[in-house]
Coordinates of C-alpha atoms in Angstrom, one line a residue:
Chain A
M1 CA -22.0 -39.6 -14.6
N2 CA -22.6 -43.1 -12.6
P3 CA -20.9 -44.2 -9.3
E4 CA -17.9 -46.0 -10.7
T5 CA -16.3 -43.3 -12.5
L6 CA -17.1 -40.9 -9.8
S7 CA -13.5 -40.5 -8.7
G8 CA -11.3 -37.7 -7.5
D9 CA -11.0 -36.6 -10.7
T10 CA -14.8 -35.7 -11.5
V11 CA -15.3 -34.3 -8.4
I12 CA -12.7 -31.9 -8.9
D13 CA -14.2 -31.1 -12.6
A14 CA -17.8 -30.7 -11.6
V15 CA -16.6 -28.1 -8.4
S16 CA -14.5 -26.1 -10.7
A17 CA -17.3 -25.9 -13.4
V18 CA -19.7 -25.0 -10.8
F19 CA -16.9 -22.2 -9.5
L20 CA -16.6 -21.2 -13.4
V21 CA -20.5 -20.6 -14.0
V22 CA -20.5 -18.9 -10.7
G23 CA -17.8 -16.3 -11.5
A24 CA -19.2 -15.7 -15.0
L25 CA -22.3 -15.1 -13.1
M26 CA -20.9 -12.5 -10.8
S27 CA -19.7 -10.6 -14.3
L28 CA -23.3 -10.6 -15.3
A29 CA -24.5 -9.6 -11.7
A30 CA -22.2 -6.6 -11.9
A31 CA -23.4 -5.6 -15.5
V32 CA -26.9 -5.9 -14.5
G33 CA -26.4 -3.3 -11.4
L34 CA -24.8 -1.2 -13.9
L35 CA -28.2 -1.1 -15.8
R36 CA -30.0 -1.2 -13.1
F37 CA -28.8 1.4 -10.4
P38 CA -29.8 4.9 -9.9
D39 CA -27.0 6.7 -9.4
L40 CA -23.3 6.6 -9.6
M41 CA -22.5 5.6 -6.1
T42 CA -24.7 2.4 -6.2
R43 CA -23.5 1.5 -9.5
M44 CA -19.8 1.8 -7.9
H45 CA -21.0 -1.1 -5.2
A46 CA -22.4 -3.1 -8.6
A47 CA -19.2 -2.7 -10.2
T48 CA -16.6 -3.2 -7.5
K49 CA -18.0 -6.4 -5.3
P50 CA -18.8 -9.1 -7.5
Q51 CA -15.7 -8.2 -9.3
V52 CA -13.4 -9.4 -6.6
L53 CA -15.7 -12.7 -5.8
G54 CA -16.1 -13.6 -9.5
L55 CA -12.2 -13.2 -9.8
F56 CA -11.8 -15.3 -6.9
L57 CA -14.2 -17.8 -8.0
L58 CA -12.0 -18.2 -11.3
L59 CA -8.7 -18.2 -10.0
S60 CA -9.7 -21.0 -7.6
A61 CA -11.4 -22.7 -10.6
L62 CA -8.2 -22.3 -12.3
G63 CA -5.8 -23.8 -9.9
L64 CA -8.2 -26.7 -9.6
Q65 CA -8.0 -27.5 -13.5
M66 CA -4.1 -27.3 -13.3
R67 CA -3.5 -29.8 -10.7
T68 CA -0.3 -28.7 -9.4
W69 CA 0.9 -26.6 -6.6
W70 CA 3.2 -24.2 -7.6
V71 CA 0.3 -22.2 -9.3
W72 CA -1.3 -21.5 -6.3
P73 CA 1.0 -18.8 -5.1
V74 CA 0.6 -16.7 -8.5
L75 CA -3.0 -16.8 -8.6
V76 CA -3.0 -15.9 -4.7
V77 CA -0.6 -12.9 -5.9
A78 CA -2.9 -12.1 -8.5
W79 CA -6.5 -12.1 -6.1
I80 CA -4.3 -10.0 -3.8
F81 CA -3.5 -7.7 -6.2
Q82 CA -7.1 -7.3 -7.4
L83 CA -8.3 -7.2 -3.4
L84 CA -5.6 -4.0 -2.7
T85 CA -6.5 -2.3 -6.3
V86 CA -10.2 -2.4 -6.0
P87 CA -11.0 -0.5 -3.0
V88 CA -8.4 2.6 -4.2
S89 CA -9.9 2.8 -7.6
A90 CA -13.7 2.5 -6.3
H91 CA -12.6 5.3 -3.1
M92 CA -11.2 7.7 -5.9
V93 CA -14.1 7.5 -8.4
G94 CA -16.4 7.8 -5.5
R95 CA -14.6 10.8 -4.4
A96 CA -14.6 12.4 -7.8
G97 CA -18.3 11.3 -7.6
Y98 CA -19.3 13.0 -4.9
R99 CA -17.3 16.3 -5.3
T100 CA -19.0 16.6 -8.5
K101 CA -22.4 16.2 -7.4
H102 CA -23.1 12.8 -9.4
L103 CA -25.8 11.6 -6.6
H104 CA -29.3 12.2 -6.2
P105 CA -30.0 13.5 -2.8
E106 CA -33.5 12.2 -3.0
L107 CA -32.0 8.7 -2.9
L108 CA -30.2 9.3 0.3
S109 CA -31.7 8.9 3.5
T110 CA -28.9 10.8 5.6
D111 CA -25.9 12.3 4.3
E112 CA -23.6 13.5 7.0
L113 CA -20.7 14.2 5.0
E114 CA -22.8 17.2 3.5
A115 CA -22.9 19.0 6.5
V116 CA -19.0 18.8 6.9
V117 CA -18.7 20.1 3.4
Q118 CA -20.6 23.0 3.8
Q119 CA -18.8 23.8 7.1
A120 CA -15.6 23.5 5.6
A121 CA -16.6 25.5 2.7
G122 CA -17.9 28.2 4.4
T123 CA -14.8 28.4 7.3
R124 CA -12.2 28.5 4.1
G125 CA -14.1 31.0 2.2
F126 CA -15.1 29.1 -0.9
T127 CA -18.3 28.2 -1.9
D128 CA -17.9 24.7 -3.3
D129 CA -14.6 23.2 -2.3
D130 CA -15.5 19.6 -1.3
E131 CA -12.1 19.0 -0.1
V132 CA -12.9 18.2 3.2
T133 CA -9.4 16.6 4.2
D134 CA -6.1 16.0 2.8
R135 CA -5.3 18.5 0.1
R136 CA -2.8 16.1 -1.3
Chain B
M1 CA -18.9 -31.4 -19.4
M2 CA -16.1 -28.3 -19.8
Q3 CA -17.9 -27.7 -23.3
L4 CA -21.2 -27.3 -21.8
V5 CA -19.6 -25.1 -19.2
L6 CA -17.4 -22.9 -22.1
T7 CA -21.2 -22.2 -23.7
V8 CA -22.7 -21.5 -20.5
T9 CA -19.9 -19.2 -19.5
A10 CA -19.7 -17.6 -23.0
V11 CA -23.5 -16.5 -23.2
V12 CA -23.5 -15.2 -19.7
L13 CA -20.3 -12.9 -20.0
S14 CA -21.3 -11.9 -23.7
L15 CA -24.8 -10.6 -21.8
A16 CA -22.8 -8.7 -19.6
A17 CA -20.2 -7.3 -21.8
G18 CA -23.3 -6.2 -23.7
G19 CA -24.7 -4.8 -20.5
A20 CA -21.2 -2.7 -19.6
I21 CA -21.4 -1.3 -23.3
I22 CA -24.8 -0.2 -23.0
R23 CA -23.7 1.7 -20.0
I24 CA -20.9 2.7 -21.6
A25 CA -23.2 4.6 -24.5
R26 CA -25.4 5.6 -22.3
G27 CA -24.0 6.9 -19.1
P28 CA -24.9 10.5 -18.1
S29 CA -21.5 10.8 -17.0
L30 CA -18.1 10.4 -17.6
L31 CA -17.5 8.5 -14.5
D32 CA -20.7 6.1 -15.0
R33 CA -18.3 5.6 -18.4
V34 CA -15.0 4.8 -17.0
L35 CA -17.1 2.6 -14.5
A36 CA -18.4 0.4 -16.8
A37 CA -15.1 0.4 -18.8
D38 CA -13.2 -1.0 -16.0
V39 CA -16.3 -3.3 -15.3
L40 CA -15.7 -4.4 -19.3
L41 CA -12.0 -4.9 -18.5
A42 CA -12.8 -7.3 -15.6
I43 CA -15.0 -9.4 -17.8
L44 CA -12.3 -9.5 -20.4
G45 CA -10.2 -10.7 -17.5
A46 CA -12.9 -13.5 -16.7
A47 CA -12.9 -14.6 -20.3
L48 CA -9.0 -14.9 -20.1
C49 CA -9.4 -16.9 -17.2
I50 CA -12.3 -19.1 -18.0
D51 CA -10.0 -20.3 -21.4
M52 CA -7.1 -20.9 -19.0
A53 CA -9.3 -23.0 -17.0
V54 CA -10.9 -24.6 -19.7
N55 CA -7.7 -25.4 -21.9
R56 CA -5.5 -25.9 -19.2
H57 CA -2.6 -23.5 -19.7
L58 CA -1.1 -20.1 -18.1
N59 CA -0.3 -18.5 -20.7
N60 CA -2.8 -15.7 -20.2
L61 CA -1.9 -15.4 -16.7
M62 CA 0.2 -12.0 -16.7
L63 CA -2.1 -10.4 -19.3
L64 CA -4.8 -11.1 -16.5
V65 CA -2.3 -9.1 -14.0
A66 CA -1.6 -6.8 -16.3
V67 CA -5.7 -5.8 -17.6
S68 CA -6.5 -5.8 -14.1
L69 CA -3.6 -2.9 -13.5
I70 CA -4.3 -0.7 -16.5
G71 CA -7.7 -1.0 -15.1
F72 CA -7.3 0.3 -11.9
V73 CA -4.4 2.8 -13.4
G74 CA -7.0 4.3 -15.6
S75 CA -9.7 4.6 -13.3
V76 CA -7.8 6.3 -10.9
T77 CA -6.0 8.5 -13.6
V78 CA -9.7 9.5 -14.8
A79 CA -11.0 10.1 -11.6
R80 CA -8.3 12.5 -10.7
F81 CA -8.7 14.6 -13.9
V82 CA -12.3 14.9 -12.8
A83 CA -11.8 16.2 -9.8
D84 CA -9.4 18.5 -11.0
R85 CA -11.1 19.9 -13.6
R86 CA -14.2 20.7 -11.5
E87 CA -11.8 22.9 -9.5
K88 CA -10.7 25.3 -12.3
P89 CA -13.3 27.6 -13.3
R90 CA -13.4 28.3 -9.4
E91 CA -9.9 29.8 -9.8
S92 CA -10.1 32.0 -12.5
Chain C
M1 CA 20.6 11.6 2.6
S2 CA 19.5 11.8 6.1
R3 CA 16.9 9.8 5.9
K4 CA 15.8 7.7 9.4
R5 CA 17.1 4.2 9.2
I6 CA 14.2 1.7 9.4
S7 CA 15.6 -1.6 11.1
L8 CA 15.5 -5.1 9.3
R9 CA 12.3 -6.2 11.3
Q10 CA 10.1 -3.3 10.1
E11 CA 10.7 -4.0 6.5
L12 CA 10.8 -7.8 7.0
P13 CA 7.0 -7.9 5.8
L14 CA 7.9 -6.1 2.7
L15 CA 11.0 -8.2 1.7
V16 CA 8.7 -11.0 2.3
W17 CA 6.6 -9.8 0.0
L18 CA 8.8 -9.0 -2.6
V19 CA 10.2 -12.4 -2.3
V20 CA 6.9 -14.1 -2.9
V21 CA 6.1 -12.1 -5.7
W22 CA 9.2 -12.7 -7.1
G23 CA 8.8 -16.5 -6.8
A24 CA 5.3 -16.6 -8.1
L25 CA 6.1 -14.4 -11.0
W26 CA 8.8 -16.9 -12.2
R27 CA 6.6 -19.9 -11.0
D28 CA 9.8 -21.5 -9.5
F29 CA 10.2 -21.6 -5.8
S30 CA 13.5 -23.7 -5.5
P31 CA 16.1 -21.9 -2.9
G32 CA 18.4 -20.5 -5.6
N33 CA 15.7 -18.7 -7.1
L34 CA 14.0 -17.6 -4.0
L35 CA 18.0 -16.3 -2.5
F36 CA 18.7 -14.0 -5.7
G37 CA 14.6 -12.9 -5.4
A38 CA 15.6 -11.8 -1.7
L39 CA 18.8 -9.9 -2.9
I40 CA 16.7 -8.2 -5.4
A41 CA 14.3 -7.3 -2.9
V42 CA 16.8 -5.6 -0.3
V43 CA 18.2 -3.6 -3.4
V44 CA 15.1 -2.3 -4.2
A45 CA 14.0 -1.7 -0.9
R46 CA 17.6 0.3 -0.6
L47 CA 17.0 1.8 -3.6
F48 CA 13.5 3.0 -4.3
Y49 CA 13.1 3.7 -0.7
L50 CA 9.5 4.9 0.9
P51 CA 8.7 6.1 3.9
P52 CA 8.4 2.9 6.2
V53 CA 4.7 1.6 6.9
E54 CA 4.1 1.8 10.9
L55 CA 3.2 -1.5 12.2
G56 CA 1.9 -2.1 15.3
G57 CA 4.7 -4.7 16.1
R58 CA 2.1 -7.2 16.9
F59 CA 0.3 -10.0 14.6
N60 CA -1.9 -12.3 16.4
V61 CA -2.1 -15.3 13.7
L62 CA -4.9 -16.9 15.8
R63 CA -7.4 -13.9 15.2
A64 CA -6.5 -13.4 11.8
V65 CA -7.2 -16.5 10.5
P66 CA -10.8 -16.3 11.7
F67 CA -11.4 -12.9 10.2
A68 CA -9.8 -13.8 7.1
L69 CA -12.6 -16.6 6.7
M70 CA -15.1 -14.1 7.9
F71 CA -13.9 -11.5 5.5
L72 CA -14.3 -14.3 2.9
A73 CA -17.7 -14.9 3.6
K74 CA -18.4 -11.2 3.5
V75 CA -17.2 -11.1 0.1
V76 CA -19.6 -13.7 -1.0
A77 CA -22.4 -12.1 1.0
A78 CA -22.1 -8.6 -0.5
S79 CA -22.1 -9.7 -4.3
F80 CA -25.5 -11.7 -3.4
Q81 CA -26.5 -8.8 -1.9
V82 CA -25.6 -6.8 -4.8
L83 CA -27.1 -9.2 -7.3
Y84 CA -30.6 -9.5 -5.3
L85 CA -30.6 -5.5 -5.1
A86 CA -29.7 -5.1 -8.6
A87 CA -32.5 -7.6 -9.2
A88 CA -35.1 -6.7 -6.8
K89 CA -34.7 -3.3 -6.1
G90 CA -33.1 -1.9 -8.9
P91 CA -33.8 1.4 -9.5
K92 CA -35.8 2.4 -6.0
V93 CA -32.9 1.5 -4.2
V94 CA -32.2 4.1 -0.6
S95 CA -28.8 5.2 0.2
A96 CA -26.9 6.9 2.7
V97 CA -24.3 8.5 3.7
I98 CA -22.9 8.7 7.1
A99 CA -19.7 9.7 8.8
V100 CA -18.3 6.6 10.9
P101 CA -15.6 8.0 13.5
L102 CA -12.7 5.3 14.2
R103 CA -10.9 4.5 17.0
S104 CA -7.5 4.2 15.6
H105 CA -5.1 7.1 14.2
S106 CA -2.7 5.0 13.0
D107 CA -2.8 5.2 9.1
L108 CA -2.2 1.7 8.3
L109 CA -5.5 0.5 10.2
V110 CA -7.5 3.6 8.9
T111 CA -6.5 2.3 5.5
A112 CA -6.8 -1.2 6.3
T113 CA -10.5 -1.0 7.5
G114 CA -11.7 1.4 4.5
H115 CA -10.4 -1.8 2.4
V116 CA -12.2 -4.1 4.5
T117 CA -15.3 -1.5 4.6
A118 CA -15.3 -1.4 0.7
L119 CA -15.1 -5.1 0.3
I120 CA -17.9 -6.6 2.9
P121 CA -22.1 -5.6 1.9
G122 CA -23.3 -2.4 1.4
S123 CA -20.7 0.0 2.1
L124 CA -17.9 1.7 0.0
V125 CA -15.8 4.2 1.5
V126 CA -16.4 7.9 0.2
E127 CA -13.9 10.3 1.9
V128 CA -11.8 9.9 5.0
D129 CA -11.0 12.5 7.5
R130 CA -7.3 11.9 8.7
S131 CA -7.1 14.7 11.2
T132 CA -10.3 13.0 13.1
S133 CA -10.2 9.4 11.3
T134 CA -13.5 9.7 10.2
L135 CA -14.4 7.3 7.6
Y136 CA -17.6 9.0 5.5
I137 CA -18.9 5.8 4.2
H138 CA -21.8 5.2 1.3
G139 CA -24.3 2.7 2.1
I140 CA -26.3 0.7 -0.2
N141 CA -30.0 0.3 1.2
V142 CA -29.8 2.1 4.2
R143 CA -33.4 3.3 4.5
N144 CA -33.8 4.1 8.2
A145 CA -31.5 5.5 11.2
D146 CA -31.6 2.2 12.2
D147 CA -29.5 0.8 9.6
A148 CA -27.5 3.4 9.4
A149 CA -26.9 2.6 13.0
Q150 CA -26.1 -1.0 12.2
L151 CA -23.8 -0.4 9.6
R152 CA -21.9 2.0 11.9
K153 CA -21.8 -0.7 14.1
D154 CA -20.4 -3.2 11.5
V155 CA -17.7 -1.0 10.7
R156 CA -16.6 -0.2 13.8
D157 CA -16.6 -4.4 14.6
T158 CA -14.7 -4.6 11.7
E159 CA -11.8 -1.7 12.9
A160 CA -12.0 -4.2 16.1
G161 CA -11.2 -7.6 14.5
L162 CA -8.2 -5.7 13.0
I163 CA -7.3 -3.6 16.2
R164 CA -7.0 -7.6 17.8
I165 CA -4.8 -8.8 14.6
M166 CA -2.3 -6.0 14.2
G167 CA -2.7 -2.7 16.5
T168 CA -0.4 -1.3 18.7
K169 CA -0.9 -2.4 22.8
A170 CA -2.3 0.7 23.2
E171 CA -5.2 0.5 21.0
L172 CA -5.9 -2.9 22.3
S173 CA -6.0 -2.5 25.9
A174 CA -8.2 0.8 25.2
L175 CA -10.4 -1.6 22.7
N176 CA -10.4 -4.3 25.6
Q177 CA -11.1 -1.8 28.1
E178 CA -14.4 -0.4 26.0
V179 CA -15.4 -3.7 25.5
G180 CA -15.2 -4.2 29.3
A181 CA -17.1 -1.0 30.5

């Protein structure tokens, strides 16, 4: 890249190229986390967070490459949909995982939910009812 | 430059997809597998997005949204199913 | 049907969002298309009635913009933190489940705090207790009581930011008193 050709287009191309590569790396980060973390909860951290940033970077690169303003609202809507859905699905999976005891207690430094669960189970006469809150 | 980006991202995404598939195969529980399948869908979405950015078209945009919504619905459904199945034996 | 009528003002954010989605899906923001979208939005909001979200009745844009930027920065930090932990700590990472009592009892704020918490570094909502509005949060890389206290403070700060943006006046004055005291 010599200075003569360093116009706005090349800058935009370079920025979007960087975004694309980093966005792809975020997917790799999710996969590495999935493979290396010990239990379901920590794997959920790996699965949710890089996804959001990765999609943000990729959509930004797409918006930069298209160079028209009307794609931006579509991209923003797509990203907001993801922002709204990812925490919900992570919460549902996490809750089911906690209830079915898919975690290793020796990897937790404190567990303040367990006492509440025990108490709720005791008062309701169930042995293993993890449902502390809304009974849907 | 775009060709280089395409190559690099293809390699990275293939590695990521391989990792997710290993987790699907090995995953000790159903929830692990669902989570990994979700990540695999996200990687598919990322691949669609990169294709659009490199080739400068928008044909896959709605497919991208649909894929992320399917991932959401799928993991929520399975999460509820897992929670419900655990409660069944206690009632009997 | 004896449902409580909701005022247009309360419904307005939903309608605007629906019109934006409509325009975005058609990729056409001409006035005619937006008007037609608004018509469909009103019909949809009437036909498929949902319980109204109880908004606080105020929205502070000046506070919202820095919060959004901060949120974006935290999402970036979260991803790199997960990458670092996955690469460096791997199977030896220690985490914790901690209870965080929130100030607000409005469903909207508890939901918003839960969403933001799930996306910022090292925290994930496991369980929500609606009656006491307590979030049970799984924090990654929480090794001791200090880390847990820090995480709890972070979540409560997030909630404070959200209250400043769209909490009710009562919640805002309670928050200001707490900060002042």
